[in-house]
Coordinates of C-alpha atoms and ligand atoms in Angstrom, one line a residue:
X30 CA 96.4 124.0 122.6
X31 CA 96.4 120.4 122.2
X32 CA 94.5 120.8 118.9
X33 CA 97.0 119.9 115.0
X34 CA 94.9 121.8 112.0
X35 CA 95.4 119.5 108.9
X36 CA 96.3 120.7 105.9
X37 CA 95.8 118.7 102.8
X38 CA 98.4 119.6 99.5
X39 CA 98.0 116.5 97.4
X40 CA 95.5 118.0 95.1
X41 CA 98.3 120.7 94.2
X42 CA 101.8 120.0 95.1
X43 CA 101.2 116.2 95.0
X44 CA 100.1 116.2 91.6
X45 CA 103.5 117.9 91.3
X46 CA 104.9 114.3 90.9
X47 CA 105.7 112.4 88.0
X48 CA 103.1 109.8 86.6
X49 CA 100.3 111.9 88.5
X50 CA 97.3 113.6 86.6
X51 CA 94.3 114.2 87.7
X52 CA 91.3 115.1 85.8
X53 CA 88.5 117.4 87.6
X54 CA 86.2 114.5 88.6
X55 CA 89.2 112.5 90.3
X56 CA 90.4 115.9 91.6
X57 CA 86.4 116.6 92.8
X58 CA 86.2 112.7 94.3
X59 CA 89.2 113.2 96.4
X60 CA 88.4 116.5 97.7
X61 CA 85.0 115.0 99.0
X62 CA 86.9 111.7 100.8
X63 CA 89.5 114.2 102.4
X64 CA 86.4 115.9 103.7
X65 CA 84.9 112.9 105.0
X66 CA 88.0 111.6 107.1
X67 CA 88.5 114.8 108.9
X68 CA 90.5 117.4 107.0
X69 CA 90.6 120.8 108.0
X70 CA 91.7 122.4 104.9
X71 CA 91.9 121.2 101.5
X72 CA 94.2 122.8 98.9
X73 CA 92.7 122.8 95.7
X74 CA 94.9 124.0 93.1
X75 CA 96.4 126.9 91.5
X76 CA 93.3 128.7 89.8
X77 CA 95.8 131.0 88.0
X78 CA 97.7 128.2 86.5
X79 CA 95.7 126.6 84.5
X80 CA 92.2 126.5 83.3
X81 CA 91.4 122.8 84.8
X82 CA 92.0 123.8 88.2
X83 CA 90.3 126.9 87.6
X84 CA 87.1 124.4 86.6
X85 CA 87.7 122.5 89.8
X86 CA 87.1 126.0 91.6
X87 CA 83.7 126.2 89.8
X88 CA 82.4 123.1 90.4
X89 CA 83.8 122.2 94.1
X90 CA 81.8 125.1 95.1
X91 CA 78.4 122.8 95.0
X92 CA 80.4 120.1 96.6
X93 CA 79.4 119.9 100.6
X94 CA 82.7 119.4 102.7
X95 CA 81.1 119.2 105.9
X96 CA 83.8 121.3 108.2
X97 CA 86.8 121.3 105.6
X98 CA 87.6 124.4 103.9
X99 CA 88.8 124.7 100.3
X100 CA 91.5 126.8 99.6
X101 CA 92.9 128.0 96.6
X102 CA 96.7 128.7 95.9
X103 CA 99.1 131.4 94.2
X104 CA 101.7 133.8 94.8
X105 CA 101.7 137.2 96.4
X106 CA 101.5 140.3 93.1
X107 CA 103.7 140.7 90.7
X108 CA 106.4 143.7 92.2
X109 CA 105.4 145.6 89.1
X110 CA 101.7 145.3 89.1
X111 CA 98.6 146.1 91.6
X112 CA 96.9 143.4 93.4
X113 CA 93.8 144.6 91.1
X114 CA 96.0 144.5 87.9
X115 CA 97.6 140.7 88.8
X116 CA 95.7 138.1 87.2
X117 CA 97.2 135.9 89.3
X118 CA 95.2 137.5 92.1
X119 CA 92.1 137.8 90.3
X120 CA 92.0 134.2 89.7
X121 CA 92.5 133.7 93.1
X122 CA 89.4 135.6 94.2
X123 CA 87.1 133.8 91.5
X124 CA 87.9 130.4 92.6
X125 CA 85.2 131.9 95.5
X126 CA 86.6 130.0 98.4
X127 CA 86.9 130.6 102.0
X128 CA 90.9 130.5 102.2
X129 CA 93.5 131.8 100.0
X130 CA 96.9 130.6 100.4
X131 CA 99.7 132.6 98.8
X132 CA 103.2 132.0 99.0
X133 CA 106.0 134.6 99.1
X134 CA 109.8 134.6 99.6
X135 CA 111.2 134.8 102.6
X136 CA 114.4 134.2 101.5
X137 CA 116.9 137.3 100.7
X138 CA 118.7 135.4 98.0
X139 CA 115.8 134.3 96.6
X140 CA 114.3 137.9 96.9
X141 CA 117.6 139.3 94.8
X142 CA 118.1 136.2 92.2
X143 CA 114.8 135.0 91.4
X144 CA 112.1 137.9 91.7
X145 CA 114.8 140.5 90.8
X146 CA 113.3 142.9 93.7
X147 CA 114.7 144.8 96.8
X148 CA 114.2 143.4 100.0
X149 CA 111.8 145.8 100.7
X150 CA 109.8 145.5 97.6
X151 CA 109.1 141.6 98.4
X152 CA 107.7 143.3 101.7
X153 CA 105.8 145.2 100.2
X154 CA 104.6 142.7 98.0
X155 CA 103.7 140.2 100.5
X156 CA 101.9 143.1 102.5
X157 CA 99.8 144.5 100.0
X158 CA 98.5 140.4 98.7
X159 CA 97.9 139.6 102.3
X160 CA 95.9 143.0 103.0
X161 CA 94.0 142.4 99.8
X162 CA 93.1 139.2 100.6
X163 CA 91.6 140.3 103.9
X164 CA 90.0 143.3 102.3
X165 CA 88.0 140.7 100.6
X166 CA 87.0 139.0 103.8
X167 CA 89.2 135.4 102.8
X168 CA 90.8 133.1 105.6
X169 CA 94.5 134.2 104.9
X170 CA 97.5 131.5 104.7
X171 CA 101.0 132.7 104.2
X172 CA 103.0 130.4 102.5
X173 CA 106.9 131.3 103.7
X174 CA 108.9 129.8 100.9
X175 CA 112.7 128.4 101.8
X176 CA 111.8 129.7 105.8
X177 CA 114.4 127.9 107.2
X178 CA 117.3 128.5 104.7
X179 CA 116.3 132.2 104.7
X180 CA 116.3 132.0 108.8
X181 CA 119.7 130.4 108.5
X182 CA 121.4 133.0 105.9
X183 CA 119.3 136.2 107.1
X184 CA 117.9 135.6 110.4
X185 CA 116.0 138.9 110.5
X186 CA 115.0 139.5 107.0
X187 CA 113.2 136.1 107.2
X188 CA 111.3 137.1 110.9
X189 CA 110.3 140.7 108.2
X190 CA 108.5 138.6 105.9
X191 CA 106.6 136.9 108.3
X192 CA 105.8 139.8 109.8
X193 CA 104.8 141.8 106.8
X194 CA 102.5 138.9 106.2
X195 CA 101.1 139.1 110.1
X196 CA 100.6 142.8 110.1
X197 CA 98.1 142.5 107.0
X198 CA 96.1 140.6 108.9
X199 CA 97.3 136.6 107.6
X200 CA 95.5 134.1 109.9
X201 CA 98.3 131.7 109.1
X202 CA 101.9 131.5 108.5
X203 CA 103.6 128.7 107.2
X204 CA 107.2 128.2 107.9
X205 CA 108.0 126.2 104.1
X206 CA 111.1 123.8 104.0
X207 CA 111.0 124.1 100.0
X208 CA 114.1 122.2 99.1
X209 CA 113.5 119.4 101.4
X210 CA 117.0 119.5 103.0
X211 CA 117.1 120.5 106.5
X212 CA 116.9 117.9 109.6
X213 CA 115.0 117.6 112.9
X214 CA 116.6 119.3 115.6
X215 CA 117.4 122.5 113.4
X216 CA 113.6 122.6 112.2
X217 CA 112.2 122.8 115.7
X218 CA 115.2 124.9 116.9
X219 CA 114.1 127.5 114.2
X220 CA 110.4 126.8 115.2
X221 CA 111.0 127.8 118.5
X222 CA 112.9 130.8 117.7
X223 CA 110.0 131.9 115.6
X224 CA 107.7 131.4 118.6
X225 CA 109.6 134.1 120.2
X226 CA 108.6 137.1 117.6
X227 CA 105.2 136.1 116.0
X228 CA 102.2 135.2 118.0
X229 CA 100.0 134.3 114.7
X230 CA 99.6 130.7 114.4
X231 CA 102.4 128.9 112.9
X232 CA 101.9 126.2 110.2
X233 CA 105.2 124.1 108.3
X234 CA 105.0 122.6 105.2
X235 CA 108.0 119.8 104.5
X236 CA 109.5 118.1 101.7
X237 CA 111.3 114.9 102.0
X238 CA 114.3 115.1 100.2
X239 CA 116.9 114.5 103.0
X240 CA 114.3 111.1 104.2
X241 CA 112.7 113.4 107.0
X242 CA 109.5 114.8 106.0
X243 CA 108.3 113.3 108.2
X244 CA 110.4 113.7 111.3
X245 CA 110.8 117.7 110.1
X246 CA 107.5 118.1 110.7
X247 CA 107.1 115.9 113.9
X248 CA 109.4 117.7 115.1
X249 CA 108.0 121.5 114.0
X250 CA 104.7 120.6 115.9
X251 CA 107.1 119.7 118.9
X252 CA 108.5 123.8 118.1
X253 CA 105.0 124.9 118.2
X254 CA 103.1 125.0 114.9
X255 CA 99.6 124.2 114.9
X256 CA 99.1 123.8 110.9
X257 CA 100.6 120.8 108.9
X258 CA 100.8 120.7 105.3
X259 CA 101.6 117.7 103.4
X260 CA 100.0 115.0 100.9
X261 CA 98.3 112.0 101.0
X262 CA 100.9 109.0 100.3
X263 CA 103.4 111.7 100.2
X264 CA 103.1 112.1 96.7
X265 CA 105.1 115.1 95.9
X266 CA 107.5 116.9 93.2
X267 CA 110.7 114.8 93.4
X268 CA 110.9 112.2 96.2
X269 CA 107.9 113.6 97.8
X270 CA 106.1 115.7 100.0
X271 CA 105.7 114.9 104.0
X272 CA 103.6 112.1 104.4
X273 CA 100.3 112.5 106.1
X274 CA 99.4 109.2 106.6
X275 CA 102.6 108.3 108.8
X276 CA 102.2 112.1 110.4
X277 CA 99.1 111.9 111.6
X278 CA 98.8 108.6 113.7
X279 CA 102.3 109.8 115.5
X280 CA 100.5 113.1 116.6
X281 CA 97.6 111.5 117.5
X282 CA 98.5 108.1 119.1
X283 CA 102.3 109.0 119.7
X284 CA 102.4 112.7 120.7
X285 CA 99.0 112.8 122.3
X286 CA 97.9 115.4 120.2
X287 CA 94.0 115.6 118.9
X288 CA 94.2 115.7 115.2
X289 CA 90.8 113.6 113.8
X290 CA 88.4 111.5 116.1
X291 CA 89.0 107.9 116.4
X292 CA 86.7 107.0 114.2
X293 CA 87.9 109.2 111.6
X294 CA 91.4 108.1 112.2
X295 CA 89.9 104.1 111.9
X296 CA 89.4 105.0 108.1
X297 CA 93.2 105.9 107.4
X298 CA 93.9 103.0 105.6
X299 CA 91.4 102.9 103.1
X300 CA 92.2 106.6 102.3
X301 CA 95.4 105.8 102.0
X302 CA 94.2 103.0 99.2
X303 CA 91.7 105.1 97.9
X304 CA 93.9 107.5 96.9
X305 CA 95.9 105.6 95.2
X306 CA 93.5 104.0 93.6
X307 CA 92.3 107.2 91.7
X308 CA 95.7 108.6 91.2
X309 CA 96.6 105.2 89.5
X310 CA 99.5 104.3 91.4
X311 CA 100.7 101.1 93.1
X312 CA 100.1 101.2 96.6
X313 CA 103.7 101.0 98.7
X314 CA 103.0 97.8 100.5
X315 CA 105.6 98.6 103.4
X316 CA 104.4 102.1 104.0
X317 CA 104.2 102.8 107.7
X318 CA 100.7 102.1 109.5
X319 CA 98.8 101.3 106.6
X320 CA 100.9 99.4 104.4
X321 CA 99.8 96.0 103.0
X322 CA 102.8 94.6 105.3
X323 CA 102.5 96.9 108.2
X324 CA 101.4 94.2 110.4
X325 CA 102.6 91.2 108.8
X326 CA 104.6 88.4 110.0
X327 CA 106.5 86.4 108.7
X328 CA 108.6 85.1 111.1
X329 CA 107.6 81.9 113.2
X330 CA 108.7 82.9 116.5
X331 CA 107.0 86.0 116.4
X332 CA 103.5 84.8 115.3
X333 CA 104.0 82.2 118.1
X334 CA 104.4 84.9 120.7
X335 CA 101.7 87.0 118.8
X336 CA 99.4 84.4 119.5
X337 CA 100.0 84.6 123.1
X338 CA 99.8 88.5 122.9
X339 CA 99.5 90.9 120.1
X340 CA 101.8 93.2 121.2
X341 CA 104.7 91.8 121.8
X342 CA 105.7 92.6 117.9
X343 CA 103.3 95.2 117.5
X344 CA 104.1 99.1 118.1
X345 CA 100.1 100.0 118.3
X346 CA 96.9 97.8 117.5
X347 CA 96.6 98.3 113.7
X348 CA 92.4 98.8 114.3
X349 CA 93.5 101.9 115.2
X350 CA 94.5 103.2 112.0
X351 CA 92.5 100.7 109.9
X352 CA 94.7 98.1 108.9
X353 CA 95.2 94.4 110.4
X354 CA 97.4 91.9 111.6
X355 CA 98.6 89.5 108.7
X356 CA 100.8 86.2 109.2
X357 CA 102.7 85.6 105.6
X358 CA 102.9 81.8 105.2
X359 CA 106.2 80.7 103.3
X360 CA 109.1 77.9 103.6
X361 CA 110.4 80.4 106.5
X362 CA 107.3 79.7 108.4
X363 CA 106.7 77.6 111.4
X364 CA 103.9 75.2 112.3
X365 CA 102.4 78.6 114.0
X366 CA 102.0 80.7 111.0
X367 CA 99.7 77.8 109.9
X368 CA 97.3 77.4 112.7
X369 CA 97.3 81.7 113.4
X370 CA 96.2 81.7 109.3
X371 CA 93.7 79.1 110.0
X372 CA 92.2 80.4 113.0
X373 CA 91.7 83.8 111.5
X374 CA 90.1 82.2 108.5
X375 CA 87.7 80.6 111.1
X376 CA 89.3 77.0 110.0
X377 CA 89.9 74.3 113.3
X378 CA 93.6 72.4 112.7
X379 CA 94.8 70.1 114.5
X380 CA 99.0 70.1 114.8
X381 CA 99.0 67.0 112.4
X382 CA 97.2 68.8 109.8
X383 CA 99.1 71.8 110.3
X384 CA 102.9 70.2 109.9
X385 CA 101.1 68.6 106.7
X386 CA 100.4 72.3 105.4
X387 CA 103.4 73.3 106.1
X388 CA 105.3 70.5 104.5
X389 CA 103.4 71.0 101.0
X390 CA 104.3 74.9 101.3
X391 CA 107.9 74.3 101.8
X392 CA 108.1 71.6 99.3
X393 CA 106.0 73.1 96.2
X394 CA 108.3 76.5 97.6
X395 CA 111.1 74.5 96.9
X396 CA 109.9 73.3 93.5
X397 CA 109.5 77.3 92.5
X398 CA 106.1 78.0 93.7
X399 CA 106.0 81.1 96.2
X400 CA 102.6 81.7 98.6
X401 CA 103.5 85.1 100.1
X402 CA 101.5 87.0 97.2
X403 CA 99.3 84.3 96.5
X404 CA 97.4 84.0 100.2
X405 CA 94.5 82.8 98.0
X406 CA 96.2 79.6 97.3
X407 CA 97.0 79.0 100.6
X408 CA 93.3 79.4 102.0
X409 CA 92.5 76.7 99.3
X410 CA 94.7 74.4 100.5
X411 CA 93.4 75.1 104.5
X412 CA 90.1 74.6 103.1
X413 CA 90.5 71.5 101.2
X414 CA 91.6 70.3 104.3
X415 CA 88.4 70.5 105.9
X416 CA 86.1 66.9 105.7
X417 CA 82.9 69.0 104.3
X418 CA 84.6 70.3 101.9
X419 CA 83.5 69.7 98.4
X420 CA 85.6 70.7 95.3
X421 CA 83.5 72.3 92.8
X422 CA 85.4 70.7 89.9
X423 CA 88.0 68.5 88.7
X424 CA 90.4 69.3 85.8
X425 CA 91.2 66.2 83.3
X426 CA 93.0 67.6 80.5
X427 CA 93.2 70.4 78.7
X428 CA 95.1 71.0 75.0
X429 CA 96.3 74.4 73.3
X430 CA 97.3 75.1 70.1
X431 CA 98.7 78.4 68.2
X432 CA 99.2 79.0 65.1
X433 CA 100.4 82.1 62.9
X434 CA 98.5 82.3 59.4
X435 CA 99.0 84.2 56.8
X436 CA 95.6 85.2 55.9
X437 CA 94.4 84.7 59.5
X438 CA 97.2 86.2 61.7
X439 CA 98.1 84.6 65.2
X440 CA 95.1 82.6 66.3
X441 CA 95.1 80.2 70.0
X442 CA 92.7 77.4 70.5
X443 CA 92.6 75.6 73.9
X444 CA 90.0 72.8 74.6
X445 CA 89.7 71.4 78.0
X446 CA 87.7 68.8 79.9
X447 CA 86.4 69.3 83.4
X448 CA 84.5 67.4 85.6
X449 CA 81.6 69.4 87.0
X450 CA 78.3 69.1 88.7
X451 CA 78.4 65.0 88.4
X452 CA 79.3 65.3 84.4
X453 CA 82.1 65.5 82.3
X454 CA 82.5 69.0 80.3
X455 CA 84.4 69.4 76.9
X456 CA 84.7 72.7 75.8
X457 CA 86.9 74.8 73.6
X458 CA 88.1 78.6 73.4
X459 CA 89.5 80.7 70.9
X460 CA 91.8 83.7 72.5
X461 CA 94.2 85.9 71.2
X462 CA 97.0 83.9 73.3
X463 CA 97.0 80.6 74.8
X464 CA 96.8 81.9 77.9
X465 CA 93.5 83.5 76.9
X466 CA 92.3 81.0 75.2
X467 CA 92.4 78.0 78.1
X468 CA 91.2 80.5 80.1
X469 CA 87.7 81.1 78.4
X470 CA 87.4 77.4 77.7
X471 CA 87.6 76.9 81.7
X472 CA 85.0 79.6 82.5
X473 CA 82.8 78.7 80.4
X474 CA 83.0 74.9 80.7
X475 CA 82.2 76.1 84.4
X476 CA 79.9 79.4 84.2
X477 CA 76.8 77.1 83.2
X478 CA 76.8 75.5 86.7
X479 CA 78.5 78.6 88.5
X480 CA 77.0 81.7 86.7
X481 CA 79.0 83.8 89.7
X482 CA 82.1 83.3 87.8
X483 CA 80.3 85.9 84.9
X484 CA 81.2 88.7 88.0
X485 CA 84.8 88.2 88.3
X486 CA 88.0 89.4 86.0
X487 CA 91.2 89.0 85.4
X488 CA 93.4 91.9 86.6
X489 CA 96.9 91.2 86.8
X490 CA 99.2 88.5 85.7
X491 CA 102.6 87.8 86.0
X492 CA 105.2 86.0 85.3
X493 CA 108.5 85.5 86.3
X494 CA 111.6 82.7 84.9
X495 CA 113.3 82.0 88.1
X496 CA 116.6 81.2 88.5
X497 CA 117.8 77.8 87.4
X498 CA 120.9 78.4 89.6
X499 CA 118.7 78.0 93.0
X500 CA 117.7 74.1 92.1
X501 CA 114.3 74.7 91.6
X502 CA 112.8 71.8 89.1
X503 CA 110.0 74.7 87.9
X504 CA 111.7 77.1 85.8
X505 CA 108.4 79.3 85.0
X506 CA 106.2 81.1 88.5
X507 CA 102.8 82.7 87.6
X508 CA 101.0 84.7 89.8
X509 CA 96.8 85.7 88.9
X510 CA 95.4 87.8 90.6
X511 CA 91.2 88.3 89.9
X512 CA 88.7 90.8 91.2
X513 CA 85.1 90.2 91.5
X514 CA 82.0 90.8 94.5
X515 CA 84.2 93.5 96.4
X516 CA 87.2 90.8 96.9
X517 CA 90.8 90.4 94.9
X518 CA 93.0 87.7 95.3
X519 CA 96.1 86.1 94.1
X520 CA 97.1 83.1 93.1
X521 CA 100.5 80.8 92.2
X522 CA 101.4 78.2 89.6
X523 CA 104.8 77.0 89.0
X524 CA 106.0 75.1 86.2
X525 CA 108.5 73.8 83.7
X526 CA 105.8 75.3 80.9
X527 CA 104.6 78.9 81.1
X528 CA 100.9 77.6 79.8
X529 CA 101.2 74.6 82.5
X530 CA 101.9 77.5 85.5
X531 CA 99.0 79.6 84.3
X532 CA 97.1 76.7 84.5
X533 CA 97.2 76.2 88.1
X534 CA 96.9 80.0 89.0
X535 CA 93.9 79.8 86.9
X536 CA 91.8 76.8 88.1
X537 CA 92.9 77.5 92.0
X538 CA 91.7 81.5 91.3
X539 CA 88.5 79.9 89.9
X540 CA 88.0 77.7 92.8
X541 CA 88.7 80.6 95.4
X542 CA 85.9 82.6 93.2
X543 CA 83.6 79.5 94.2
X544 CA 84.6 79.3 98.0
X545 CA 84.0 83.1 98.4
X546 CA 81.3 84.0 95.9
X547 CA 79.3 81.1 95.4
X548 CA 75.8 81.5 97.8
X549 CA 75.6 78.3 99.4
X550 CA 73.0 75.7 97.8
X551 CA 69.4 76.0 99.0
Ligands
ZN756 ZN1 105.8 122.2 98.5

């Protein structure tokens, strides 16, 4: 069977991670986006854990998930109670959804140390939970926590478990790799042993603490399990859980296996972005296949050969997972990196015009700017290029003042004077920083003429004191980056004044706003 069954943890052991908390509606939002791209099953949360998940339950029940199935996670019964008496399994069965995961130890140590039982009380345990489940007509996953350590220090006490779990009727079990230590070649070795005593469908379910997540598992489908676990991202408790958005394009485009459908797999990257959008964390811009930087290039002799053939420093065409080609323009850049920017902005160079480009970069990189964060600032200056263009205003001056009052408390005033529209504009801002304060003076000495510039905002700025030590004559490198009609872009001022910098950034993020935004003029 060619088929690979996904299944999706990040709702439960990738909120496991620290910095990640997810209230009902995000949990609900991703659930429904999982659904969309192609999941199989969705893991939901712990019902008996807490009452939010148990709320998640309630309301995900109205949610339509197309052919994904929700499933809702514990542990087998307590080895002193009933399956009726166990809360724990109660909450399970009110979380009303198709599949019940449970996990159980399959390890004898763990079995001894942690639960305090007899070997064959955990059998027991996991026998009756399983049964039970069945009993009350769920889709039954058996979670086998610490498999492979347990295979390693008690080869056939490890094969019971799974058995226990197989004779009561489980649909799945799931060979765990809790502590995230083992490698490769001994996961699929272990796999295949497995093969040789259970015929249930196998599932694994990695952690990435010795760096092979993703490789473990790789290599456990290679074994012959059919199910993979892991998160979105690979959040995950500690350094993570196995990353699904690396695993899945290497099954489907490396391994030949059928996981989603093309089109499904097309919208990889922006579930990759989406999710960590709503979990709130910076996207990892070197992330395998749909990283930022997946497929950029920085280097001029490869964009030169790109631009003969993409894949001579490509590993698969990134359409296939969503992304695209970038070529970073910096002082490392040659006259190629120019001209493949400008074609893909749909701008005709000649060479001349390019080598002039590229001289500015390098120069204003050697005065402390920096362009490969700030790709906005480098359109500008492709566009200005161009003979029709027409720059939507001219800066004159600008002056700031702050001042800390007693009575009034730290006040900034900027007034600046633009030329826009065929007039002269004077205008001044108050702001609670000087920043601030030029800023407002600038949008609204141009929002008059350009009421677009009312839809975009400020989201990110930074700044950074560079090192006097490399020669640079600008001591001071901002970097703006503004949001507005579905777009965001960067851009870079340098400076020997901090104000001076933000300056720049500001007025060349306005004028991108205007290039991109404004609707042409009837
Ligand atoms: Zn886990």
């Amino acid at each position: 069977m060619n088929q690979v069954f996904l299944y999706d943890t990040t709702l439960r052991d990738g909120t496991q991670r620290e910095d990640i908390s997810l209230s009902v509606d995000d949990k609900l939002a991703i659930a429904k986006r999982l659904a969309d791209f192609g999941f199989h099953y969705i893991e939901g949360g712990w019902p008996g854990s807490n009452p939010k998940d148990a709320e998640f339950f309630a309301r995900a029940a109205k949610l339509d998930l197309g052919q994904a199935k929700l499933a809702a996670f514990g542990r087998t019964r307590q080895k002193t109670l009933t399956c009726e008496q166990d809360t724990n399994l109660q909450a399970l069965l009110d979380a009303k959804t198709p599949v019940v995961t449970m996990v159980g130890k399959s390890f004898d140590y763990h079995v001894k140390l942690v639960l305090a039982a007899t070997l064959k009380e955990n059998l027991a345990m996991i026998s009756d939970s399983v049964a039970y489940m069945k009993l009350h007509g769920r889709e039954v996953v058996f979670d086998a926590e610490h498999f492979f350590d347990g295979f390693l220090a008690n080869r056939d006490y490890a094969l019971a478990t799974l058995k226990a779990a197989s004779d009561a009727g489980a649909d799945w079990l799931v060979l765990c790799e809790t502590n995230g230590g083992k490698l490769p070649w001994e996961v699929e070795e272990i796999v295949r042993e497995v093969k040789k005593h259970i015929s249930t469908p196998l599932g694994v379910h990695c952690h990435n603490d010795s760096g092979c997540g993703v490789s473990n598992t790789l290599s456990a489908v290679r074994g012959g399990c059919t199910q993979i676990q892991g998160t979105i991202n690979g959040y995950g408790e500690r350094v993570g859980n196995a990353n699904l958005t690396t695993i899945i394009p290497n099954l489907q485009l490396k391994m030949g296996k059928t996981v989603v459908m093309a089109a499904q797999l097309r919208e990889l990257t922006a579930l990759a972005h989406y999710v960590a959008e709503v979990v709130n964390l910076k996207h990892y811009n070197h992330a395998p296949y749909i990283g930022y930087s997946a497929f950029a290039h920085k280097g001029g002799i490869h964009v030169a050969a790109m631009m003969k053939a993409a894949d001579t420093y490509q590993h698969i065409d990134p359409a296939l997972v969503g992304n695209q080609m970038r070529s970073v323009v910096s002082e490392l850049s040659g006259r190629g990196n120019i001209l493949f920017h400008a074609k893909a902005l749909g701008i005709n160079l000649n060479n001349e015009d390019a080598q002039r480009v590229l001289n500015r970069i390098k120069h204003l990189e050697h005065e402390g700017f920096t362009f490969e964060a700030a790709e906005a600032s480098v359109e500008l200056m492709l566009h200005r290029l161009r003979a029709d263009y027409v720059q939507p205003f001219e800066l004159i001056d600008y002056f700031v003042i702050t001042e800390r009052r007693q009575s009034r408390g730290l006040l900034s005033e900027a007034t600046v004077k633009v030329r826009v529209d065929g007039s002269v504009k004077f205008v001044a801002a108050e702001g609670n920083g000087p920043v601030n304060a030029l800023a407002g003076a600038l949008r609204s000495a141009l929002e008059g003429v350009y009421p677009v510039l009312k839809t975009v905002r400020l989201t990110d700025y930074k700044v950074r004191i560079l090192d006097s030590a490399k020669g640079t004559s600008a001591q001071i490198r901002v970097l703006i980056t503004f949001q507005g009609g579905g777009l965001v872009w960067t851009t870079v001022g340098a400076s020997t004044n901090i104000i001076d910098a933000s300056w720049l950034a500001l007025s060349d993020s306005l004028e991108y706003a205007l290039l991109k935004l404004q609707p042409p003029a009837a």
